């Protein structure tokens, strides 16, 4: 039978009242790569940084980032589990950020390399488009993925889709 | 809305021992785009760029516009006389495998030069994006892509466990 890619493994839509985190657990080990698609907005205006936890772990992460804000290009790095940005409540109403996260060979015993595209939109001079190269220096197979914010909750109608991709 | 089910695996290779080249030949002409996903480590002593050529053409028929961030600064450059796609992603020398995606647009048409969009993620080295152009085997021809070869730029081997997968993407 032909391989169907990507295969939707699970999805979540945040309901009224928001959610402090979004989690996919018991991820099957039957795929080659994972693809996660996020559309998110915060219920606070203080920050828009989003974080990832793999298997409940928020340690042993590093990243390099390349981003533009409409005025200049920048690069940054860190030793945190930062994984993208989410539209804050201060941004234009009814706009959500988009984030695409690719985790190849998520069941391997190698460290996990992560590629992230993320954009926020705001009807103002400054907005952001970012590309992250992230690394989780852990050899465990990925069995769960969680997302949180610096503070506050994911707003209602934020969505998260987890896909599996097979290479054969 | 769910993403359309369009990533059809055409071929995949994972190294059981170090090797210098990944080759995808006799690529079927039945898709709209091609996507190559690499997860690469090198036996070289330092992080090394991945080099690719199309249809075995190593003439000066490639160009690129490339931008990367190393954590402290952003560098961009342009070259229009390359003999293949250099800086096309990274094979890292450390304890992990860097990820890159190579998206070849409209690879099977015979009416346009071929564009490739690159995203390269090497968590201890850089985050990079690039746009590449191949002007055919004569420098002004528009043949379809039927073969892709990936090597470590400057020589050397990909390490055991390195994988390259070729997917076909249909527009409809």
Short mmCIF file of C-alpha atoms in Angstrom, two decimals:
data_model
loop_
_atom_site.label_atom_id
_atom_site.label_comp_id
_atom_site.label_asym_id
_atom_site.label_seq_id
_atom_site.Cartn_x
_atom_site.Cartn_y
_atom_site.Cartn_z
CA UNK A 1 0.00 0.00 0.00
CA UNK A 2 1.30 3.45 -0.86
CA UNK A 3 2.71 5.53 1.98
CA UNK A 4 0.46 8.41 2.98
CA UNK A 5 2.47 11.46 4.00
CA UNK A 6 2.04 13.39 6.18
CA UNK A 7 -0.24 11.30 8.39
CA UNK A 8 -2.17 13.19 11.01
CA UNK A 9 -1.40 11.62 14.39
CA UNK A 10 -3.25 14.02 16.65
CA UNK A 11 -4.66 17.53 16.79
CA UNK A 12 -5.78 20.00 19.41
CA UNK A 13 -7.88 23.12 19.35
CA UNK A 14 -7.72 25.33 22.42
CA UNK A 15 -11.13 26.02 23.88
CA UNK A 16 -12.58 28.94 25.76
CA UNK A 17 -10.54 29.92 28.77
CA UNK A 18 -7.29 29.07 27.04
CA UNK A 19 -4.68 26.47 27.89
CA UNK A 20 -1.36 26.82 29.67
CA UNK A 21 0.19 24.12 27.53
CA UNK A 22 -0.43 21.92 24.54
CA UNK A 23 0.81 18.35 24.74
CA UNK A 24 1.03 15.39 22.41
CA UNK A 25 1.82 12.23 24.35
CA UNK A 26 2.20 8.54 23.52
CA UNK A 27 3.56 9.41 20.10
CA UNK A 28 3.83 6.19 18.06
CA UNK A 29 7.32 5.14 16.97
CA UNK A 30 6.20 3.97 13.55
CA UNK A 31 7.22 7.03 11.53
CA UNK A 32 10.58 8.40 10.37
CA UNK A 33 10.07 12.10 11.07
CA UNK A 34 7.62 14.32 12.92
CA UNK A 35 6.03 17.51 11.59
CA UNK A 36 4.17 19.85 13.92
CA UNK A 37 2.03 22.72 12.69
CA UNK A 38 1.01 25.39 15.20
CA UNK A 39 -1.31 28.38 14.92
CA UNK A 40 -1.19 30.23 18.22
CA UNK A 41 -2.02 33.38 20.10
CA UNK A 42 -1.43 34.33 23.75
CA UNK A 43 -3.85 35.77 26.25
CA UNK A 44 -1.17 38.10 27.66
CA UNK A 45 0.68 41.00 26.12
CA UNK A 46 3.93 40.66 28.03
CA UNK A 47 5.77 38.15 25.88
CA UNK A 48 5.44 36.02 22.81
CA UNK A 49 8.16 33.42 23.23
CA UNK A 50 7.13 29.78 22.94
CA UNK A 51 8.96 26.82 24.47
CA UNK A 52 9.13 23.10 23.78
CA UNK A 53 9.52 20.11 26.07
CA UNK A 54 10.43 16.69 24.71
CA UNK A 55 9.54 13.72 26.88
CA UNK A 56 8.85 16.25 29.62
CA UNK A 57 12.41 17.57 29.48
CA UNK A 58 13.18 21.25 29.13
CA UNK A 59 16.95 20.86 29.49
CA UNK A 60 19.82 20.10 27.08
CA UNK A 61 18.44 22.37 24.38
CA UNK A 62 20.47 24.82 22.29
CA UNK A 63 19.55 26.90 19.28
CA UNK A 64 20.72 29.30 16.62
CA UNK A 65 18.19 31.62 15.06
CA UNK A 66 17.99 33.83 12.01
CA UNK A 67 15.24 36.42 11.96
CA UNK A 68 13.95 39.60 10.42
CA UNK A 69 11.71 42.24 11.94
CA UNK A 70 10.92 44.33 8.89
CA UNK A 71 13.88 46.62 9.44
CA UNK A 72 16.96 44.40 9.66
CA UNK A 73 18.16 40.82 9.82
CA UNK A 74 19.45 39.43 13.10
CA UNK A 75 20.92 36.27 14.54
CA UNK A 76 20.73 34.97 18.07
CA UNK A 77 21.52 31.87 20.05
CA UNK A 78 20.72 30.35 23.38
CA UNK A 79 20.84 27.34 25.64
CA UNK A 80 17.13 27.20 26.32
CA UNK A 81 14.17 25.31 24.93
CA UNK A 82 12.87 28.35 23.05
CA UNK A 83 11.20 27.07 19.90
CA UNK A 84 9.34 29.97 18.32
CA UNK A 85 7.04 32.88 18.79
CA UNK A 86 3.33 33.29 19.37
CA UNK A 87 1.20 36.33 18.69
CA UNK A 88 0.71 38.20 21.94
CA UNK A 89 -2.56 39.73 23.06
CA UNK A 90 -1.09 43.12 22.20
CA UNK A 91 -0.93 42.20 18.52
CA UNK A 92 -3.69 42.88 16.03
CA UNK A 93 -6.88 41.18 17.13
CA UNK A 94 -7.78 37.84 15.56
CA UNK A 95 -4.29 37.27 14.17
CA UNK A 96 -2.36 34.13 15.03
CA UNK A 97 1.27 33.14 14.56
CA UNK A 98 2.27 30.20 12.38
CA UNK A 99 4.97 27.73 13.33
CA UNK A 100 6.22 24.64 11.53
CA UNK A 101 8.51 22.28 13.44
CA UNK A 102 10.34 19.37 11.80
CA UNK A 103 12.01 16.65 13.88
CA UNK A 104 13.81 14.06 11.71
CA UNK A 105 14.63 10.58 12.97
CA UNK A 106 12.77 11.20 16.21
CA UNK A 107 13.06 7.55 17.29
CA UNK A 108 16.82 7.33 16.78
CA UNK A 109 19.42 7.11 19.53
CA UNK A 110 21.16 10.23 18.22
CA UNK A 111 20.73 13.75 19.51
CA UNK A 112 17.63 15.34 17.98
CA UNK A 113 18.05 18.11 15.43
CA UNK A 114 15.03 20.38 15.03
CA UNK A 115 14.18 22.80 12.23
CA UNK A 116 11.65 25.55 12.94
CA UNK A 117 9.92 28.15 10.78
CA UNK A 118 7.86 30.65 12.72
CA UNK A 119 6.19 33.95 11.91
CA UNK A 120 4.05 36.40 13.82
CA UNK A 121 1.84 38.99 12.20
CA UNK A 122 0.92 42.38 13.51
CA UNK A 123 -0.62 45.37 11.82
CA UNK A 124 2.31 47.54 12.82
CA UNK A 125 5.76 48.45 11.59
CA UNK A 126 7.47 45.62 13.41
CA UNK A 127 6.69 41.95 13.09
CA UNK A 128 8.87 38.88 12.93
CA UNK A 129 9.84 35.99 10.69
CA UNK A 130 12.27 33.53 12.27
CA UNK A 131 14.11 30.35 11.37
CA UNK A 132 15.54 28.23 14.19
CA UNK A 133 18.14 25.49 14.16
CA UNK A 134 17.58 23.73 17.48
CA UNK A 135 19.20 20.75 19.08
CA UNK A 136 18.09 18.51 21.92
CA UNK A 137 21.21 16.76 23.19
CA UNK A 138 19.40 13.66 24.34
CA UNK A 139 19.47 10.19 22.81
CA UNK A 140 15.99 9.09 23.89
CA UNK A 141 13.29 8.52 21.33
CA UNK A 142 10.73 11.30 21.34
CA UNK A 143 7.48 10.05 22.82
CA UNK A 144 5.86 13.31 23.87
CA UNK A 145 5.97 16.95 22.83
CA UNK A 146 4.68 19.90 24.84
CA UNK A 147 4.48 23.62 24.18
CA UNK A 148 4.26 26.43 26.73
CA UNK A 149 4.63 30.20 26.86
CA UNK A 150 6.73 32.51 28.99
CA UNK A 151 3.55 33.45 30.80
CA UNK A 152 -0.16 33.17 30.36
CA UNK A 153 -2.14 30.81 28.22
CA UNK A 154 -2.61 29.87 24.61
CA UNK A 155 -5.74 31.72 23.55
CA UNK A 156 -8.93 30.14 22.33
CA UNK A 157 -8.80 28.88 18.74
CA UNK A 158 -5.08 28.22 18.88
CA UNK A 159 -4.44 24.93 17.06
CA UNK A 160 -1.76 22.26 17.01
CA UNK A 161 -1.39 19.39 14.54
CA UNK A 162 1.07 16.53 14.86
CA UNK A 163 1.97 14.61 11.70
CA UNK A 164 4.09 11.57 11.08
CA UNK A 165 6.20 11.20 7.93
CA UNK A 166 7.53 7.90 6.62
CA UNK A 167 10.49 7.67 4.28
CA UNK A 168 9.35 4.44 2.64
CA UNK B 1 -7.13 22.29 7.95
CA UNK B 2 -5.09 19.16 7.55
CA UNK B 3 -2.07 19.21 5.28
CA UNK B 4 -2.60 17.36 2.00
CA UNK B 5 -1.04 13.91 1.81
CA UNK B 6 1.55 14.71 -0.80
CA UNK B 7 4.96 13.63 0.49
CA UNK B 8 5.50 10.44 -1.47
CA UNK B 9 8.78 8.73 -0.62
CA UNK B 10 10.69 7.98 -3.81
CA UNK B 11 13.93 6.73 -2.30
CA UNK B 12 15.82 6.80 0.97
CA UNK B 13 19.38 5.93 1.88
CA UNK B 14 20.94 5.56 5.33
CA UNK B 15 24.65 4.90 5.55
CA UNK B 16 25.79 1.69 7.24
CA UNK B 17 29.36 2.90 6.83
CA UNK B 18 30.97 6.19 5.87
CA UNK B 19 30.60 7.16 2.21
CA UNK B 20 31.29 10.18 0.05
CA UNK B 21 28.15 10.43 -2.07
CA UNK B 22 24.39 10.09 -2.00
CA UNK B 23 22.88 9.60 -5.42
CA UNK B 24 19.27 9.66 -6.54
CA UNK B 25 19.10 8.60 -10.18
CA UNK B 26 16.30 7.82 -12.62
CA UNK B 27 14.07 10.21 -10.74
CA UNK B 28 10.48 9.73 -11.95
CA UNK B 29 8.96 12.70 -13.76
CA UNK B 30 5.50 12.26 -12.30
CA UNK B 31 5.55 14.82 -9.48
CA UNK B 32 5.42 18.61 -9.36
CA UNK B 33 8.27 19.26 -6.91
CA UNK B 34 11.03 17.27 -5.27
CA UNK B 35 11.98 17.49 -1.62
CA UNK B 36 15.21 16.05 -0.26
CA UNK B 37 15.58 15.85 3.52
CA UNK B 38 19.06 15.23 4.88
CA UNK B 39 20.17 14.31 8.37
CA UNK B 40 23.92 14.56 8.03
CA UNK B 41 27.14 14.09 9.97
CA UNK B 42 30.64 14.03 8.53
CA UNK B 43 33.86 12.20 9.34
CA UNK B 44 35.73 15.43 8.61
CA UNK B 45 37.27 17.19 11.56
CA UNK B 46 34.98 20.18 11.26
CA UNK B 47 31.47 21.04 10.13
CA UNK B 48 31.32 20.81 6.35
CA UNK B 49 28.96 22.14 3.73
CA UNK B 50 26.94 19.84 1.53
CA UNK B 51 27.51 20.15 -2.20
CA UNK B 52 24.98 18.97 -4.78
CA UNK B 53 24.93 18.67 -8.54
CA UNK B 54 22.00 18.13 -10.87
CA UNK B 55 22.12 15.62 -13.74
CA UNK B 56 25.88 15.17 -13.15
CA UNK B 57 26.46 18.73 -14.37
CA UNK B 58 29.52 20.23 -12.67
CA UNK B 59 29.76 23.21 -15.00
CA UNK B 60 29.55 26.78 -13.78
CA UNK B 61 25.81 26.82 -14.25
CA UNK B 62 24.58 27.34 -10.71
CA UNK B 63 23.90 30.47 -8.68
CA UNK B 64 22.76 31.09 -5.15
CA UNK B 65 21.64 33.77 -2.76
CA UNK B 66 22.35 32.63 0.75
CA UNK B 67 21.84 33.97 4.25
CA UNK B 68 22.77 32.46 7.57
CA UNK B 69 22.93 33.36 11.22
CA UNK B 70 25.62 31.97 13.48
CA UNK B 71 24.14 33.23 16.70
CA UNK B 72 25.81 36.62 16.74
CA UNK B 73 25.71 37.98 13.21
CA UNK B 74 23.91 37.55 9.91
CA UNK B 75 25.86 36.95 6.76
CA UNK B 76 24.49 36.99 3.23
CA UNK B 77 26.23 36.45 -0.05
CA UNK B 78 25.59 35.89 -3.71
CA UNK B 79 27.46 33.82 -6.30
CA UNK B 80 26.34 33.31 -9.89
CA UNK B 81 29.09 31.07 -11.29
CA UNK B 82 29.07 28.03 -9.06
CA UNK B 83 29.91 24.54 -10.28
CA UNK B 84 27.15 23.02 -8.23
CA UNK B 85 25.15 23.95 -5.18
CA UNK B 86 27.63 24.72 -2.45
CA UNK B 87 26.68 25.71 1.08
CA UNK B 88 23.61 23.60 0.43
CA UNK B 89 23.14 22.63 4.03
CA UNK B 90 25.58 21.30 6.56
CA UNK B 91 27.02 17.99 7.61
CA UNK B 92 28.19 18.54 11.15
CA UNK B 93 31.22 17.00 12.79
CA UNK B 94 29.77 16.87 16.29
CA UNK B 95 27.66 14.38 18.14
CA UNK B 96 24.46 14.98 16.22
CA UNK B 97 23.09 15.08 12.67
CA UNK B 98 22.24 18.43 11.10
CA UNK B 99 18.98 18.76 9.20
CA UNK B 100 18.45 20.33 5.80
CA UNK B 101 15.62 20.39 3.31
CA UNK B 102 16.18 20.96 -0.40
CA UNK B 103 12.99 21.87 -2.25
CA UNK B 104 13.30 21.68 -6.05
CA UNK B 105 10.40 23.45 -7.77
CA UNK B 106 8.84 22.27 -11.03
CA UNK B 107 11.77 19.92 -11.56
CA UNK B 108 10.26 18.02 -14.48
CA UNK B 109 9.35 20.88 -16.79
CA UNK B 110 11.53 21.56 -19.81
CA UNK B 111 10.69 25.23 -20.17
CA UNK B 112 12.34 26.96 -17.21
CA UNK B 113 15.57 27.05 -15.25
CA UNK B 114 15.31 25.10 -11.99
CA UNK B 115 14.95 26.76 -8.60
CA UNK B 116 15.78 25.16 -5.27
CA UNK B 117 14.91 26.56 -1.84
CA UNK B 118 17.10 25.50 1.08
CA UNK B 119 16.59 25.43 4.80
CA UNK B 120 19.51 24.28 6.90
CA UNK B 121 19.38 23.71 10.66
CA UNK B 122 22.56 22.93 12.56
CA UNK B 123 21.90 23.70 16.19
CA UNK B 124 25.51 24.26 17.22
CA UNK B 125 26.52 26.04 14.04
CA UNK B 126 23.94 28.07 12.17
CA UNK B 127 20.44 28.55 10.87
CA UNK B 128 20.46 29.19 7.14
CA UNK B 129 18.21 29.72 4.16
CA UNK B 130 19.05 29.98 0.49
CA UNK B 131 17.69 30.26 -3.03
CA UNK B 132 19.52 28.38 -5.77
CA UNK B 133 19.23 28.40 -9.53
CA UNK B 134 20.44 25.85 -12.08
CA UNK B 135 20.61 27.08 -15.67
CA UNK B 136 20.84 23.63 -17.24
CA UNK B 137 23.81 21.64 -18.49
CA UNK B 138 24.75 24.23 -21.10
CA UNK B 139 24.24 27.26 -18.89
CA UNK B 140 21.17 28.22 -20.90
CA UNK B 141 19.09 25.05 -21.16
CA UNK B 142 15.97 23.92 -19.39
CA UNK B 143 16.11 20.15 -19.12
CA UNK B 144 14.24 18.25 -16.43
CA UNK B 145 16.01 17.03 -13.28
CA UNK B 146 16.57 13.28 -13.46
CA UNK B 147 19.50 12.82 -11.07
CA UNK B 148 20.80 14.42 -7.89
CA UNK B 149 24.18 13.81 -6.25
CA UNK B 150 25.11 15.06 -2.78
CA UNK B 151 28.69 15.13 -1.48
CA UNK B 152 30.66 16.76 1.32
CA UNK B 153 31.99 20.03 -0.10
CA UNK B 154 35.78 19.97 -0.34
CA UNK B 155 35.93 16.21 0.00
CA UNK B 156 35.53 13.75 2.83
CA UNK B 157 32.77 11.41 3.82
CA UNK B 158 29.35 11.45 5.32
CA UNK B 159 29.39 9.52 8.57
CA UNK B 160 27.60 6.29 9.39
CA UNK B 161 23.94 6.96 10.09
CA UNK B 162 23.66 9.90 7.73
CA UNK B 163 20.41 9.71 5.77
CA UNK B 164 19.01 11.37 2.67
CA UNK B 165 15.39 10.88 1.62
CA UNK B 166 13.84 11.96 -1.67
CA UNK B 167 10.12 12.79 -1.68
CA UNK B 168 7.84 13.66 -4.58
CA UNK B 169 5.24 16.37 -4.07
CA UNK B 170 2.15 16.61 -6.22
CA UNK B 171 0.34 19.88 -6.74
CA UNK B 172 -2.95 18.07 -7.05
#
